Amino acid sequence: MDGDCLFCRIARGETDTRFLLETDTLVAFRDIHPHAPVHLLIVPKRHIRSINDLTDADRGVLADLMMSARDLAKTEGVDQSGYKLLFNVERGGGQVIFHLHLHLMGGWNR
Ligand SMILES: [Zn+2]
């Protein structure tokens, strides 16, 4: 845990962010600066900086992120019209908050 990390604070429930999903390992909520009609962030509760910092012990967390994305796409109604799943990795890859998160974006043509 990193006390100053925004996503750690959100995952601990220290902000007024409304969760669309919360499990033992992750939370999901809407991006406050959406780049698509549906733009969710799926965030592991444990602080992991980026994809580069994943270890073998994180395989389960990574699977949880992807399976939750599948479920959220369905509840958001974009599973059939289509969506993107995206990890930005480090600054050159567009990562802005250095706590691993999966973007789910869709809803352009429903
Ligand atoms: Zn964090």
GROMACS .gro file of N, CA and C and ligand atoms in nm:
model
  331
    1MET      N    1   0.083  -0.120   0.000
    1MET     CA    2   0.000   0.000   0.000
    1MET      C    3   0.087   0.126   0.000
    2ASP      N    4   0.040   0.225  -0.071
    2ASP     CA    5   0.108   0.353  -0.078
    2ASP      C    6   0.006   0.459  -0.034
    3GLY      N    7   0.035   0.526   0.077
    3GLY     CA    8  -0.060   0.620   0.135
    3GLY      C    9  -0.098   0.735   0.045
    4ASP      N   10  -0.010   0.773  -0.047
    4ASP     CA   11  -0.038   0.887  -0.132
    4ASP      C   12  -0.095   0.848  -0.268
    5CYS      N   13  -0.109   0.718  -0.291
    5CYS     CA   14  -0.156   0.671  -0.422
    5CYS      C   15  -0.307   0.687  -0.433
    6LEU      N   16  -0.352   0.759  -0.536
    6LEU     CA   17  -0.495   0.786  -0.553
    6LEU      C   18  -0.575   0.656  -0.560
    7PHE      N   19  -0.528   0.560  -0.638
    7PHE     CA   20  -0.608   0.438  -0.655
    7PHE      C   21  -0.607   0.351  -0.530
    8CYS      N   22  -0.500   0.356  -0.450
    8CYS     CA   23  -0.503   0.289  -0.320
    8CYS      C   24  -0.608   0.353  -0.231
    9ARG      N   25  -0.616   0.486  -0.233
    9ARG     CA   26  -0.715   0.556  -0.151
    9ARG      C   27  -0.856   0.522  -0.197
   10ILE      N   28  -0.878   0.521  -0.327
   10ILE     CA   29  -1.010   0.485  -0.379
   10ILE      C   30  -1.045   0.342  -0.339
   11ALA      N   31  -0.950   0.250  -0.356
   11ALA     CA   32  -0.976   0.108  -0.326
   11ALA      C   33  -1.005   0.086  -0.178
   12ARG      N   34  -0.948   0.172  -0.093
   12ARG     CA   35  -0.974   0.161   0.051
   12ARG      C   36  -1.105   0.230   0.091
   13GLY      N   37  -1.174   0.289  -0.007
   13GLY     CA   38  -1.301   0.354   0.022
   13GLY      C   39  -1.285   0.491   0.086
   14GLU      N   40  -1.170   0.556   0.064
   14GLU     CA   41  -1.144   0.686   0.127
   14GLU      C   42  -1.193   0.803   0.043
   15THR      N   43  -1.254   0.775  -0.071
   15THR     CA   44  -1.309   0.882  -0.155
   15THR      C   45  -1.458   0.853  -0.175
   16ASP      N   46  -1.528   0.943  -0.243
   16ASP     CA   47  -1.671   0.919  -0.265
   16ASP      C   48  -1.697   0.845  -0.396
   17THR      N   49  -1.594   0.783  -0.451
   17THR     CA   50  -1.607   0.706  -0.575
   17THR      C   51  -1.708   0.593  -0.557
   18ARG      N   52  -1.801   0.585  -0.652
   18ARG     CA   53  -1.902   0.479  -0.646
   18ARG      C   54  -1.850   0.357  -0.722
   19PHE      N   55  -1.846   0.243  -0.654
   19PHE     CA   56  -1.797   0.120  -0.717
   19PHE      C   57  -1.908   0.052  -0.796
   20LEU      N   58  -1.877   0.012  -0.918
   20LEU     CA   59  -1.968  -0.069  -0.997
   20LEU      C   60  -1.953  -0.215  -0.958
   21LEU      N   61  -1.836  -0.247  -0.905
   21LEU     CA   62  -1.805  -0.384  -0.863
   21LEU      C   63  -1.696  -0.376  -0.757
   22GLU      N   64  -1.710  -0.457  -0.654
   22GLU     CA   65  -1.602  -0.473  -0.556
   22GLU      C   66  -1.592  -0.620  -0.521
   23THR      N   67  -1.471  -0.674  -0.530
   23THR     CA   68  -1.446  -0.813  -0.489
   23THR      C   69  -1.332  -0.810  -0.387
   24ASP      N   70  -1.288  -0.928  -0.344
   24ASP     CA   71  -1.176  -0.936  -0.249
   24ASP      C   72  -1.049  -0.875  -0.308
   25THR      N   73  -1.036  -0.882  -0.442
   25THR     CA   74  -0.909  -0.843  -0.504
   25THR      C   75  -0.912  -0.713  -0.582
   26LEU      N   76  -1.031  -0.663  -0.617
   26LEU     CA   77  -1.036  -0.546  -0.707
   26LEU      C   78  -1.160  -0.462  -0.685
   27VAL      N   79  -1.154  -0.341  -0.741
   27VAL     CA   80  -1.271  -0.254  -0.750
   27VAL      C   81  -1.281  -0.204  -0.894
   28ALA      N   82  -1.404  -0.165  -0.934
   28ALA     CA   83  -1.426  -0.106  -1.066
   28ALA      C   84  -1.513   0.017  -1.050
   29PHE      N   85  -1.479   0.121  -1.128
   29PHE     CA   86  -1.554   0.247  -1.121
   29PHE      C   87  -1.538   0.320  -1.253
   30ARG      N   88  -1.620   0.428  -1.272
   30ARG     CA   89  -1.614   0.502  -1.398
   30ARG      C   90  -1.495   0.599  -1.399
   31ASP      N   91  -1.430   0.608  -1.514
   31ASP     CA   92  -1.322   0.706  -1.532
   31ASP      C   93  -1.384   0.846  -1.525
   32ILE      N   94  -1.324   0.936  -1.446
   32ILE     CA   95  -1.381   1.071  -1.434
   32ILE      C   96  -1.352   1.156  -1.557
   33HIS      N   97  -1.262   1.111  -1.644
   33HIS     CA   98  -1.237   1.180  -1.771
   33HIS      C   99  -1.257   1.079  -1.884
   34PRO      N  100  -1.383   1.042  -1.910
   34PRO     CA  101  -1.409   0.931  -2.004
   34PRO      C  102  -1.366   0.963  -2.147
   35HIS      N  103  -1.309   0.861  -2.212
   35HIS     CA  104  -1.272   0.870  -2.353
   35HIS      C  105  -1.364   0.787  -2.440
   36ALA      N  106  -1.476   0.744  -2.383
   36ALA     CA  107  -1.574   0.663  -2.456
   36ALA      C  108  -1.705   0.675  -2.380
   37PRO      N  109  -1.819   0.645  -2.446
   37PRO     CA  110  -1.947   0.651  -2.377
   37PRO      C  111  -1.949   0.564  -2.250
   38VAL      N  112  -1.887   0.449  -2.258
   38VAL     CA  113  -1.865   0.366  -2.140
   38VAL      C  114  -1.714   0.357  -2.119
   39HIS      N  115  -1.665   0.405  -2.006
   39HIS     CA  116  -1.521   0.400  -1.979
   39HIS      C  117  -1.503   0.369  -1.831
   40LEU      N  118  -1.469   0.245  -1.803
   40LEU     CA  119  -1.451   0.198  -1.665
   40LEU      C  120  -1.304   0.171  -1.638
   41LEU      N  121  -1.268   0.181  -1.513
   41LEU     CA  122  -1.135   0.143  -1.467
   41LEU      C  123  -1.150   0.027  -1.371
   42ILE      N  124  -1.072  -0.078  -1.393
   42ILE     CA  125  -1.076  -0.196  -1.307
   42ILE      C  126  -0.939  -0.203  -1.240
   43VAL      N  127  -0.940  -0.197  -1.107
   43VAL     CA  128  -0.818  -0.167  -1.030
   43VAL      C  129  -0.797  -0.271  -0.921
   44PRO      N  130  -0.681  -0.337  -0.919
   44PRO     CA  131  -0.654  -0.430  -0.808
   44PRO      C  132  -0.642  -0.353  -0.678
   45LYS      N  133  -0.689  -0.412  -0.568
   45LYS     CA  134  -0.680  -0.344  -0.439
   45LYS      C  135  -0.535  -0.330  -0.392
   46ARG      N  136  -0.454  -0.429  -0.427
   46ARG     CA  137  -0.314  -0.425  -0.386
   46ARG      C  138  -0.236  -0.332  -0.479
   47HIS      N  139  -0.144  -0.255  -0.423
   47HIS     CA  140  -0.068  -0.161  -0.504
   47HIS      C  141   0.035  -0.236  -0.589
   48ILE      N  142   0.015  -0.230  -0.720
   48ILE     CA  143   0.110  -0.283  -0.819
   48ILE      C  144   0.133  -0.166  -0.915
   49ARG      N  145   0.257  -0.128  -0.939
   49ARG     CA  146   0.283  -0.006  -1.017
   49ARG      C  147   0.232  -0.017  -1.161
   50SER      N  148   0.274  -0.121  -1.232
   50SER     CA  149   0.232  -0.136  -1.371
   50SER      C  150   0.246  -0.282  -1.411
   51ILE      N  151   0.212  -0.312  -1.535
   51ILE     CA  152   0.227  -0.447  -1.588
   51ILE      C  153   0.370  -0.498  -1.566
   52ASN      N  154   0.468  -0.407  -1.574
   52ASN     CA  155   0.608  -0.445  -1.556
   52ASN      C  156   0.636  -0.505  -1.419
   53ASP      N  157   0.553  -0.472  -1.322
   53ASP     CA  158   0.579  -0.512  -1.183
   53ASP      C  159   0.503  -0.636  -1.141
   54LEU      N  160   0.430  -0.698  -1.234
   54LEU     CA  161   0.358  -0.821  -1.201
   54LEU      C  162   0.457  -0.933  -1.172
   55THR      N  163   0.422  -1.017  -1.075
   55THR     CA  164   0.502  -1.136  -1.045
   55THR      C  165   0.416  -1.260  -1.067
   56ASP      N  166   0.476  -1.375  -1.056
   56ASP     CA  167   0.399  -1.499  -1.072
   56ASP      C  168   0.283  -1.506  -0.973
   57ALA      N  169   0.301  -1.445  -0.856
   57ALA     CA  170   0.196  -1.447  -0.754
   57ALA      C  171   0.074  -1.365  -0.794
   58ASP      N  172   0.090  -1.282  -0.898
   58ASP     CA  173  -0.019  -1.194  -0.940
   58ASP      C  174  -0.105  -1.254  -1.052
   59ARG      N  175  -0.077  -1.378  -1.089
   59ARG     CA  176  -0.155  -1.438  -1.199
   59ARG      C  177  -0.304  -1.438  -1.169
   60GLY      N  178  -0.339  -1.467  -1.044
   60GLY     CA  179  -0.480  -1.472  -1.006
   60GLY      C  180  -0.545  -1.335  -1.014
   61VAL      N  181  -0.473  -1.233  -0.970
   61VAL     CA  182  -0.525  -1.096  -0.976
   61VAL      C  183  -0.549  -1.054  -1.120
   62LEU      N  184  -0.454  -1.087  -1.206
   62LEU     CA  185  -0.467  -1.051  -1.347
   62LEU      C  186  -0.587  -1.122  -1.410
   63ALA      N  187  -0.606  -1.247  -1.376
   63ALA     CA  188  -0.723  -1.321  -1.426
   63ALA      C  189  -0.852  -1.257  -1.374
   64ASP      N  190  -0.851  -1.216  -1.247
   64ASP     CA  191  -0.970  -1.151  -1.189
   64ASP      C  192  -1.002  -1.022  -1.265
   65LEU      N  193  -0.900  -0.946  -1.301
   65LEU     CA  194  -0.922  -0.820  -1.375
   65LEU      C  195  -0.991  -0.850  -1.507
   66MET      N  196  -0.941  -0.949  -1.579
   66MET     CA  197  -0.996  -0.978  -1.712
   66MET      C  198  -1.137  -1.036  -1.703
   67MET      N  199  -1.159  -1.126  -1.607
   67MET     CA  200  -1.292  -1.186  -1.595
   67MET      C  201  -1.394  -1.083  -1.547
   68SER      N  202  -1.351  -0.991  -1.462
   68SER     CA  203  -1.441  -0.884  -1.418
   68SER      C  204  -1.474  -0.792  -1.535
   69ALA      N  205  -1.375  -0.768  -1.623
   69ALA     CA  206  -1.399  -0.687  -1.742
   69ALA      C  207  -1.507  -0.752  -1.828
   70ARG      N  208  -1.497  -0.881  -1.846
   70ARG     CA  209  -1.599  -0.953  -1.922
   70ARG      C  210  -1.736  -0.933  -1.861
   71ASP      N  211  -1.747  -0.948  -1.729
   71ASP     CA  212  -1.876  -0.934  -1.661
   71ASP      C  213  -1.929  -0.791  -1.670
   72LEU      N  214  -1.840  -0.694  -1.651
   72LEU     CA  215  -1.882  -0.553  -1.653
   72LEU      C  216  -1.925  -0.512  -1.793
   73ALA      N  217  -1.860  -0.563  -1.896
   73ALA     CA  218  -1.901  -0.533  -2.034
   73ALA      C  219  -2.046  -0.577  -2.055
   74LYS      N  220  -2.080  -0.689  -1.994
   74LYS     CA  221  -2.217  -0.738  -2.008
   74LYS      C  222  -2.314  -0.649  -1.931
   75THR      N  223  -2.282  -0.617  -1.806
   75THR     CA  224  -2.376  -0.535  -1.727
   75THR      C  225  -2.387  -0.393  -1.784
   76GLU      N  226  -2.282  -0.345  -1.851
   76GLU     CA  227  -2.287  -0.212  -1.912
   76GLU      C  228  -2.351  -0.216  -2.051
   77GLY      N  229  -2.380  -0.337  -2.100
   77GLY     CA  230  -2.449  -0.350  -2.227
   77GLY      C  231  -2.363  -0.330  -2.350
   78VAL      N  232  -2.232  -0.349  -2.336
   78VAL     CA  233  -2.143  -0.331  -2.451
   78VAL      C  234  -2.079  -0.461  -2.497
   79ASP      N  235  -2.119  -0.572  -2.436
   79ASP     CA  236  -2.052  -0.699  -2.467
   79ASP      C  237  -2.074  -0.740  -2.612
   80GLN      N  238  -2.193  -0.713  -2.666
   80GLN     CA  239  -2.220  -0.754  -2.803
   80GLN      C  240  -2.178  -0.649  -2.905
   81SER      N  241  -2.193  -0.519  -2.872
   81SER     CA  242  -2.152  -0.414  -2.966
   81SER      C  243  -2.000  -0.403  -2.973
   82GLY      N  244  -1.932  -0.439  -2.864
   82GLY     CA  245  -1.786  -0.443  -2.866
   82GLY      C  246  -1.722  -0.339  -2.776
   83TYR      N  247  -1.598  -0.370  -2.736
   83TYR     CA  248  -1.528  -0.282  -2.642
   83TYR      C  249  -1.378  -0.308  -2.651
   84LYS      N  250  -1.303  -0.216  -2.593
   84LYS     CA  251  -1.158  -0.231  -2.585
   84LYS      C  252  -1.116  -0.254  -2.441
   85LEU      N  253  -1.015  -0.336  -2.421
   85LEU     CA  254  -0.950  -0.351  -2.291
   85LEU      C  255  -0.806  -0.307  -2.309
   86LEU      N  256  -0.761  -0.217  -2.222
   86LEU     CA  257  -0.632  -0.153  -2.244
   86LEU      C  258  -0.555  -0.133  -2.114
   87PHE      N  259  -0.429  -0.172  -2.116
   87PHE     CA  260  -0.336  -0.135  -2.009
   87PHE      C  261  -0.237  -0.034  -2.068
   88ASN      N  262  -0.230   0.084  -2.011
   88ASN     CA  263  -0.122   0.176  -2.046
   88ASN      C  264  -0.005   0.143  -1.954
   89VAL      N  265   0.116   0.133  -2.009
   89VAL     CA  266   0.232   0.091  -1.929
   89VAL      C  267   0.340   0.198  -1.932
   90GLU      N  268   0.363   0.258  -1.815
   90GLU     CA  269   0.463   0.363  -1.794
   90GLU      C  270   0.432   0.486  -1.881
   91ARG      N  271   0.509   0.593  -1.861
   91ARG     CA  272   0.473   0.723  -1.919
   91ARG      C  273   0.460   0.719  -2.070
   92GLY      N  274   0.554   0.654  -2.136
   92GLY     CA  275   0.553   0.650  -2.282
   92GLY      C  276   0.433   0.575  -2.337
   93GLY      N  277   0.375   0.488  -2.253
   93GLY     CA  278   0.257   0.414  -2.293
   93GLY      C  279   0.128   0.479  -2.248
   94GLY      N  280   0.141   0.600  -2.194
   94GLY     CA  281   0.021   0.675  -2.159
   94GLY      C  282  -0.028   0.654  -2.016
   95GLN      N  283   0.050   0.582  -1.935
   95GLN     CA  284   0.007   0.562  -1.796
   95GLN      C  285   0.023   0.693  -1.719
   96VAL      N  286  -0.081   0.733  -1.648
   96VAL     CA  287  -0.080   0.859  -1.574
   96VAL      C  288  -0.078   0.834  -1.423
   97ILE      N  289  -0.153   0.733  -1.381
   97ILE     CA  290  -0.155   0.696  -1.239
   97ILE      C  291  -0.082   0.563  -1.225
   98PHE      N  292   0.022   0.564  -1.142
   98PHE     CA  293   0.111   0.448  -1.136
   98PHE      C  294   0.065   0.347  -1.032
   99HIS      N  295  -0.056   0.301  -1.056
   99HIS     CA  296  -0.118   0.188  -0.985
   99HIS      C  297  -0.193   0.115  -1.094
  100LEU      N  298  -0.154  -0.008  -1.118
  100LEU     CA  299  -0.207  -0.088  -1.229
  100LEU      C  300  -0.359  -0.072  -1.243
  101HIS      N  301  -0.405  -0.050  -1.365
  101HIS     CA  302  -0.550  -0.045  -1.390
  101HIS      C  303  -0.579  -0.083  -1.534
  102LEU      N  304  -0.693  -0.148  -1.550
  102LEU     CA  305  -0.739  -0.193  -1.681
  102LEU      C  306  -0.852  -0.101  -1.726
  103HIS      N  307  -0.838  -0.042  -1.845
  103HIS     CA  308  -0.944   0.040  -1.902
  103HIS      C  309  -1.039  -0.049  -1.981
  104LEU      N  310  -1.170  -0.030  -1.959
  104LEU     CA  311  -1.273  -0.092  -2.041
  104LEU      C  312  -1.348   0.022  -2.110
  105MET      N  313  -1.341   0.025  -2.243
  105MET     CA  314  -1.403   0.134  -2.319
  105MET      C  315  -1.492   0.077  -2.427
  106GLY      N  316  -1.613   0.134  -2.437
  106GLY     CA  317  -1.705   0.088  -2.541
  106GLY      C  318  -1.826   0.179  -2.547
  107GLY      N  319  -1.928   0.131  -2.617
  107GLY     CA  320  -2.054   0.205  -2.624
  107GLY      C  321  -2.066   0.302  -2.737
  108TRP      N  322  -1.975   0.296  -2.835
  108TRP     CA  323  -1.979   0.391  -2.948
  108TRP      C  324  -2.098   0.363  -3.040
  109ASN      N  325  -2.124   0.237  -3.066
  109ASN     CA  326  -2.230   0.199  -3.163
  109ASN      C  327  -2.319   0.091  -3.105
  110ARG      N  328  -2.409   0.135  -3.018
  110ARG     CA  329  -2.497   0.035  -2.956
  110ARG      C  330  -2.630   0.030  -3.026
  111ZN      ZN  331  -0.173   0.231  -0.528
   0.00000   0.00000   0.00000
